[in-house]
mmCIF file of C-alpha atoms in Angstrom:
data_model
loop_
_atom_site.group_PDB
_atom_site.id
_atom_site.type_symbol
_atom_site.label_atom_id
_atom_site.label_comp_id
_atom_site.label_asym_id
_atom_site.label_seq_id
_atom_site.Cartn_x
_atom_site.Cartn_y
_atom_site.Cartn_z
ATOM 1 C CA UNK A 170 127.721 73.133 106.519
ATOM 2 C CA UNK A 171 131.324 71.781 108.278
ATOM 3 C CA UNK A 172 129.521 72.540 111.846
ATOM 4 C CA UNK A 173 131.202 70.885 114.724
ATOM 5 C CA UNK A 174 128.926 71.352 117.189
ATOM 6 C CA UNK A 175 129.298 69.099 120.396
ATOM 7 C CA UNK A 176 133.148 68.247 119.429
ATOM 8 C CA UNK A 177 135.906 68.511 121.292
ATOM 9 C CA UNK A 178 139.046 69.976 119.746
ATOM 10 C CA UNK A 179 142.982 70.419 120.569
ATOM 11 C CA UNK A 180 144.938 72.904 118.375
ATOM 12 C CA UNK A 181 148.522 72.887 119.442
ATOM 13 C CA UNK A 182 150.463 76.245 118.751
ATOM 14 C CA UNK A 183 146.560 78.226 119.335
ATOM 15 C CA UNK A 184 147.978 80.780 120.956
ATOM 16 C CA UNK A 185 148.765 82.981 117.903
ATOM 17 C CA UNK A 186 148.779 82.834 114.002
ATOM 18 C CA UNK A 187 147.915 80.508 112.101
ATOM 19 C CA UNK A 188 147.224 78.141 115.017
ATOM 20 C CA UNK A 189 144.576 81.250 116.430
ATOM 21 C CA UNK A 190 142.971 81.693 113.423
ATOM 22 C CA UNK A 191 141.803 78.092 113.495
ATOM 23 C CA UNK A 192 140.820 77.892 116.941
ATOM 24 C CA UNK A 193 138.646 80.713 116.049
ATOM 25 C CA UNK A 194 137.341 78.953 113.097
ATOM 26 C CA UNK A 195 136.554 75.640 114.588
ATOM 27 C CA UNK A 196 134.959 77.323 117.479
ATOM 28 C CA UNK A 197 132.726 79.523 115.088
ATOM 29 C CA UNK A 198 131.477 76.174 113.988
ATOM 30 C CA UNK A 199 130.259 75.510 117.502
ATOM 31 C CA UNK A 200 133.460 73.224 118.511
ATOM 32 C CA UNK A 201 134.755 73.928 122.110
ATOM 33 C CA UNK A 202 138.499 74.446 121.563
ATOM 34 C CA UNK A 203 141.110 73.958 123.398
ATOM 35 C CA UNK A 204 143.945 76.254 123.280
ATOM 36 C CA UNK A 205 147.401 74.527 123.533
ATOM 37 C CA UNK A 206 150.503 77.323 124.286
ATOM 38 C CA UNK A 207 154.146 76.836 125.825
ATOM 39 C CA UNK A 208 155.114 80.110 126.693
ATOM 40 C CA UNK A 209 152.271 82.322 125.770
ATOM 41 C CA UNK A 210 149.696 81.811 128.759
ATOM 42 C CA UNK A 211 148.292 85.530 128.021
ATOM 43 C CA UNK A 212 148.374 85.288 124.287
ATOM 44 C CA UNK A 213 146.735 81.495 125.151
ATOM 45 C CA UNK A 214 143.959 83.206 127.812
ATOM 46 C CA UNK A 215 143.195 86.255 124.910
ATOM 47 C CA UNK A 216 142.027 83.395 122.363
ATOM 48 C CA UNK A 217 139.821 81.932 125.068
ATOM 49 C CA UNK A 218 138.663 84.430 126.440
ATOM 50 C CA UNK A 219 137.889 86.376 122.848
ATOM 51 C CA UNK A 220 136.188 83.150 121.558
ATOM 52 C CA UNK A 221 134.292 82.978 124.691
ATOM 53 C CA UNK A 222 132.945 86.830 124.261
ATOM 54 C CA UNK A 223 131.354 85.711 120.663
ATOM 55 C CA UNK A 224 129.193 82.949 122.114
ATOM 56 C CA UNK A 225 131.782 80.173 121.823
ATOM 57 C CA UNK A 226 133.839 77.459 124.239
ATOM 58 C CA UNK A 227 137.540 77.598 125.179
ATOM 59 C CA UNK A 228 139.983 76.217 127.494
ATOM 60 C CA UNK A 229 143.417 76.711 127.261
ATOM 61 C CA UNK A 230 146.007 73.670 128.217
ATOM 62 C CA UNK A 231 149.673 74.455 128.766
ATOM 63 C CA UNK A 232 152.442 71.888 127.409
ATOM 64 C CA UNK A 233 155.506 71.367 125.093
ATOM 65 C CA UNK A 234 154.532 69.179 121.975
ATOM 66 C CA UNK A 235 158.273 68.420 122.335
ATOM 67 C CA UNK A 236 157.909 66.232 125.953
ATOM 68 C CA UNK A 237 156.093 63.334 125.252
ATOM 69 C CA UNK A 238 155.025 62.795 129.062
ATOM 70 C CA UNK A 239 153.434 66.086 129.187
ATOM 71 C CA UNK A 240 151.697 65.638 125.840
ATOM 72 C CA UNK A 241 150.233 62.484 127.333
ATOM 73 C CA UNK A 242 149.049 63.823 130.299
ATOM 74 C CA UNK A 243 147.902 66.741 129.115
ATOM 75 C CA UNK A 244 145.542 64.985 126.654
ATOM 76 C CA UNK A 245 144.297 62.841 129.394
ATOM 77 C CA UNK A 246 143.619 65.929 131.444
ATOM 78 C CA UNK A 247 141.897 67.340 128.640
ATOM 79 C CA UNK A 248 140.046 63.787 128.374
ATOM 80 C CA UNK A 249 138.875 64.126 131.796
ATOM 81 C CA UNK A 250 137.575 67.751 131.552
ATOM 82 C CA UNK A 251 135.699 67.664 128.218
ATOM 83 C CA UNK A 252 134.935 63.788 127.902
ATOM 84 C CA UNK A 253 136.923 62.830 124.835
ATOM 85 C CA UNK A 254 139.307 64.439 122.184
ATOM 86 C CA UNK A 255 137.553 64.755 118.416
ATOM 87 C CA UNK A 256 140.013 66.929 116.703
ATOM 88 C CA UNK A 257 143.080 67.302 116.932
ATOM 89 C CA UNK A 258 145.228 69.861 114.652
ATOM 90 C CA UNK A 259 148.777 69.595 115.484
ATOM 91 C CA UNK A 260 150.082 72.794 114.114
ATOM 92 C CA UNK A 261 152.367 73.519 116.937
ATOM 93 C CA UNK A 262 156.163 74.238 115.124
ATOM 94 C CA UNK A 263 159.543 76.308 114.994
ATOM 95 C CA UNK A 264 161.376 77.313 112.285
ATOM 96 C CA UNK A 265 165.393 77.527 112.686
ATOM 97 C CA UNK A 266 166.639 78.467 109.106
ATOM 98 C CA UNK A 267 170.324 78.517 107.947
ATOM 99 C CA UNK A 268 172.850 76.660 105.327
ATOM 100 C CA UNK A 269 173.330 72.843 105.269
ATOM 101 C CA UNK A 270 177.375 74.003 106.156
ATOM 102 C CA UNK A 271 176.276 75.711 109.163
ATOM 103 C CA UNK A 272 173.174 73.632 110.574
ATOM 104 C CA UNK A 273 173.764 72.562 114.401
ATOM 105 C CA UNK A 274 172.941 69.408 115.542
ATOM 106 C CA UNK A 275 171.319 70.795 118.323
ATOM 107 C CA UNK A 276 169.072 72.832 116.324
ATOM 108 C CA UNK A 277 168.418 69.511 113.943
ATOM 109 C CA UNK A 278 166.839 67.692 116.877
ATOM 110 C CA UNK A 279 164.932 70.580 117.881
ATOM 111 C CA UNK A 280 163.124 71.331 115.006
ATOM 112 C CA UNK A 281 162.447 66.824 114.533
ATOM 113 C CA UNK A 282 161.239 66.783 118.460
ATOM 114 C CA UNK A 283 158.991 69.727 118.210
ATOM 115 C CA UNK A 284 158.213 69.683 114.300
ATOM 116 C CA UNK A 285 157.646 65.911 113.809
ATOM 117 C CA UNK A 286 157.765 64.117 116.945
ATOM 118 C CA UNK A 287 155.821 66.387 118.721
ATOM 119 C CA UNK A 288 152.753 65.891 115.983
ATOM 120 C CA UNK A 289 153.027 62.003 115.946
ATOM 121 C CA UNK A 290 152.890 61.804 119.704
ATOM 122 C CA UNK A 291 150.089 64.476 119.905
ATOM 123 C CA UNK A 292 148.090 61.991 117.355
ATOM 124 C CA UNK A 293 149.204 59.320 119.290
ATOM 125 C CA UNK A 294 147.356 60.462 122.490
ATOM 126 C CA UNK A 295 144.591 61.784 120.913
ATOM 127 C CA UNK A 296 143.686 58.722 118.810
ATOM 128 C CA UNK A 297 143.232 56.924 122.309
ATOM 129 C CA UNK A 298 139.735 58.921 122.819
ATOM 130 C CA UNK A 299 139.251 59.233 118.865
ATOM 131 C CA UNK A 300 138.633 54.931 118.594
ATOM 132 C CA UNK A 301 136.901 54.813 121.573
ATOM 133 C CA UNK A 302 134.206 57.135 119.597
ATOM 134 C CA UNK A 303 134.721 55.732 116.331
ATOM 135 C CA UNK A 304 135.407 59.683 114.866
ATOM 136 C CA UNK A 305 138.205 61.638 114.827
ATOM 137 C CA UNK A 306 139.851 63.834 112.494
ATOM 138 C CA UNK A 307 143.562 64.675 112.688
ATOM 139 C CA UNK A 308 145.321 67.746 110.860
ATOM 140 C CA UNK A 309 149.117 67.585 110.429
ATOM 141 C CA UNK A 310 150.179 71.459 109.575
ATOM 142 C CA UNK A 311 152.640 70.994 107.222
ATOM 143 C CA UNK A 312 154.441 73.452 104.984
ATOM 144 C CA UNK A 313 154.997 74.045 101.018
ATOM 145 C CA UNK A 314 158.722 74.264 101.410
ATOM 146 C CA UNK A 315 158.307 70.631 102.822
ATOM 147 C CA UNK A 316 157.285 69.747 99.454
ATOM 148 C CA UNK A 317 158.861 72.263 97.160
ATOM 149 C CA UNK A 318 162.941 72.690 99.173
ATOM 150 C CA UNK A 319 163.850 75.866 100.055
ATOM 151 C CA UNK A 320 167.351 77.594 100.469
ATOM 152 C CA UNK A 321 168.597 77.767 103.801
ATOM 153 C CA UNK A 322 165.730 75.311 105.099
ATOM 154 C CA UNK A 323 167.264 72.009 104.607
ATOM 155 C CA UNK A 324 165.759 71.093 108.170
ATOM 156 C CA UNK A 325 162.720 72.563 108.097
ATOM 157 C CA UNK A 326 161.976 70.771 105.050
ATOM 158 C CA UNK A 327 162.275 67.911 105.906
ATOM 159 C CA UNK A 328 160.694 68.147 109.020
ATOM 160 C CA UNK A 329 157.367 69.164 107.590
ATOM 161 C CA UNK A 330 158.262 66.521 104.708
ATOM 162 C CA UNK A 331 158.075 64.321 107.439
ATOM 163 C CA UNK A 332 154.718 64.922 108.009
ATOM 164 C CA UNK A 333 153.476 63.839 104.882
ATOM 165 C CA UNK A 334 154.620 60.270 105.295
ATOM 166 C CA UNK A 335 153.325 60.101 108.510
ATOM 167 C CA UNK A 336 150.048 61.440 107.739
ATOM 168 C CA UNK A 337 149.578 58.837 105.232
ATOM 169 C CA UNK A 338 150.818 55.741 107.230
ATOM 170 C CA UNK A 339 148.248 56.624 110.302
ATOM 171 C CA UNK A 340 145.501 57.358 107.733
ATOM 172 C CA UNK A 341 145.789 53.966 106.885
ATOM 173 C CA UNK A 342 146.077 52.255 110.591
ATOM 174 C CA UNK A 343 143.008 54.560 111.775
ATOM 175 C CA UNK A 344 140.408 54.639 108.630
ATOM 176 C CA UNK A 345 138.331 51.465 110.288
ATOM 177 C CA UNK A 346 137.499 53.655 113.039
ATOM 178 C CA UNK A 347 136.226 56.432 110.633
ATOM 179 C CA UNK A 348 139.454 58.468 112.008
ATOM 180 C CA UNK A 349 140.812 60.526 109.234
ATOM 181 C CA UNK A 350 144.458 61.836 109.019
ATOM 182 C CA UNK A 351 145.164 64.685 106.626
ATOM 183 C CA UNK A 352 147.778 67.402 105.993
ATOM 184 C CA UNK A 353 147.529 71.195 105.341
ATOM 185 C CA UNK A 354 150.258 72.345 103.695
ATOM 186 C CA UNK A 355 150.576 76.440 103.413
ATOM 187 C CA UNK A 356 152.290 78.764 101.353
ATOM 188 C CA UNK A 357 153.426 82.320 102.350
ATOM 189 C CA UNK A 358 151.299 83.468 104.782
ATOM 190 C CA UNK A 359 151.334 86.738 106.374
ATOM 191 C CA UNK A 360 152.190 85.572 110.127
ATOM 192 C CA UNK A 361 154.709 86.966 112.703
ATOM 193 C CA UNK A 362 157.166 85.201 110.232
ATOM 194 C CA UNK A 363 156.846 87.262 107.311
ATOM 195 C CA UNK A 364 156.195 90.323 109.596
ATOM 196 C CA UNK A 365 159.850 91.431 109.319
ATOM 197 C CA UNK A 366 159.970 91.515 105.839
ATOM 198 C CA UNK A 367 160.535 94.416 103.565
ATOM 199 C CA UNK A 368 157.670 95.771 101.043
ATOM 200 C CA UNK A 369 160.374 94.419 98.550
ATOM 201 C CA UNK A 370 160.741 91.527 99.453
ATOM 202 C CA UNK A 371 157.537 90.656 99.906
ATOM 203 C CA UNK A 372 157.016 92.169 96.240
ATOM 204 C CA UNK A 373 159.317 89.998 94.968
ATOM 205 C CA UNK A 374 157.985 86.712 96.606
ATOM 206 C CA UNK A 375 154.335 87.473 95.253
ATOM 207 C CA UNK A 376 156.001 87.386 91.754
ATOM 208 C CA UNK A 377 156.585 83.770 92.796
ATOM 209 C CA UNK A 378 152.684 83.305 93.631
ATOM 210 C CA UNK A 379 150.442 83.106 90.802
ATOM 211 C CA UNK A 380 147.276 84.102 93.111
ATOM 212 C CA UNK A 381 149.732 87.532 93.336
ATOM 213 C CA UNK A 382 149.779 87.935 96.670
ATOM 214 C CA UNK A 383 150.703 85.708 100.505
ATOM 215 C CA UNK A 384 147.754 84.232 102.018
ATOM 216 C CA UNK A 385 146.154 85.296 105.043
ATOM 217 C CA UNK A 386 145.867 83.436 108.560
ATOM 218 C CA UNK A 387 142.451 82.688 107.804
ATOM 219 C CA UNK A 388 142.919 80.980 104.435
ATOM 220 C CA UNK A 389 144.563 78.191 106.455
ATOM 221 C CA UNK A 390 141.972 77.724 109.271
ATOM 222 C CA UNK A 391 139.103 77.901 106.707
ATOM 223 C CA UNK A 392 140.875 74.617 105.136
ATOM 224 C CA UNK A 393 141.198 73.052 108.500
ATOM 225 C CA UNK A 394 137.427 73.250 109.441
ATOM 226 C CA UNK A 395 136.348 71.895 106.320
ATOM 227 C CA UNK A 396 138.860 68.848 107.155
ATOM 228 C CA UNK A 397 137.547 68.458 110.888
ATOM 229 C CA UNK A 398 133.923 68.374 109.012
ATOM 230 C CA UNK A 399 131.586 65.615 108.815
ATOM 231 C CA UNK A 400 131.501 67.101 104.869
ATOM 232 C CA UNK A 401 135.109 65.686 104.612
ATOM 233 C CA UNK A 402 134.118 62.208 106.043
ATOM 234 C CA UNK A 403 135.823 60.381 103.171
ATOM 235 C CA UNK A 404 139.111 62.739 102.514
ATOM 236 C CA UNK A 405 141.729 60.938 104.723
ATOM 237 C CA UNK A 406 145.706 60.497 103.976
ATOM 238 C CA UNK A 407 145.446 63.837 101.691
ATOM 239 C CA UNK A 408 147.526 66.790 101.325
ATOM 240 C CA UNK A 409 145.531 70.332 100.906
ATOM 241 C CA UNK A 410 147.712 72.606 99.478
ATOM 242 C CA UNK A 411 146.697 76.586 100.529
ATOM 243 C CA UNK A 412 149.667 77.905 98.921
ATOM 244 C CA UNK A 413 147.839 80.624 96.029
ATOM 245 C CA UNK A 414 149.072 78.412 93.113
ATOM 246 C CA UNK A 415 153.004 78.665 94.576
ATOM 247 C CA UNK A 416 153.593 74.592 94.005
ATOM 248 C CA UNK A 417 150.908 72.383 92.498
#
């Protein structure tokens, strides 16, 4: 059940977190993954090279969701190498937090370019190689604060709000070529994020989570290889919330 084998998939952001944990997870399903990074070539190589060492396939593909050329030729590169793009989860993102009062407009268009733009183009190039094959599955990583609000996030919100509308609209262009478009949408989720938090305050935000506690890395990846499944053939413009209960 929810093997991949023979499919070809792009996870932008692999190099660590939540994006690792699912190029691990599609790749235990017998997908050869492709590792996307912008800074993190070792971190990128590690994945690979760790997926590799448990009987899997990995490349790893260098670019900035944020530059549209590069996304478009490195997809095309990618096309080249491996023969076609299958899945693509788009989970590369940045976080700038801070009060309406105080937001920069600098930082605005850098979360939008890299957030939302940055996952629409990535679609965009993949969905090239996905209607050529008549299959494709596409995974927007979302976020619950895009649906719930959060203090201090007013542009991370709605950048990962975003999502959900896009999600939705390319669902609908892309279902007659059995492509599916679908959003994950975590909660709290012990990352390099929340790493820097205090016992209390982590004790305090479970309070807020009926399940009682954050969610781990691989709570989200387990979601996005059931999506990238031939089992979720006819889920498509969807949100899957992974959040422990937090917003329902």
């Amino acid at each position: 059940m929810f093997r991949l084998d023979g499919k070809i998939a792009l996870v932008t952001g692999g190099s660590r977190g939540i994006g690792r944990a699912c190029c691990e997870a599609l790749a235990e399903q017998g997908a050869t993954v492709v590792v996307n990074y912008v800074k993190g070539e070792t971190a990128a190589r590690e994945v690979a090279e760790g997926i590799a060492a448990r009987g899997g396939k990995a490349d790893v593909s260098g670019f900035d969701v944020a530059d549209t050329k590069a996304v478009d030729a490195a997809v095309d590169g990618i096309v080249k190498a491996h023969g076609k793009v299958d899945i693509l989860v788009a989970n590369a993102g940045i976080s700038i937090d801070g009060l309406l009062l105080r937001l920069k407009d600098d930082d605005l268009e850098r979360l939008f370019a890299t957030n939302v733009r940055g996952a629409i183009v990535s679609a965009r190039a993949c969905s090239k190689s996905m209607m050529r094959s008549r299959w494709g599955r596409v995974i927007f990583m979302s976020s619950v604060v895009g649906e719930m609000g959060n203090v201090g996030q007013t542009a991370y919100a709605a950048s990962k709000a975003a999502l959900l509308g896009a999600a939705k609209s390319i669902a609908r262009e892309y279902a007659s070529r059995n492509v599916t478009v679908n959003v994950v949408a975590p909660g709290f989720i012990d990352t390099d994020m929340t790493s820097t938090m205090s016992a209390e305050m982590k004790e305090q935000l479970a309070k807020l989570i009926p399940l009682g506690r954050t969610g781990a890395v691989r709570d989200i990846a387990a979601a996005c290889a059931y999506l990238a499944s031939d089992e979720a053939g006819y889920v498509t413009g969807q949100v899957l919330r992974v959040n422990g209960g937090m917003y329902v």
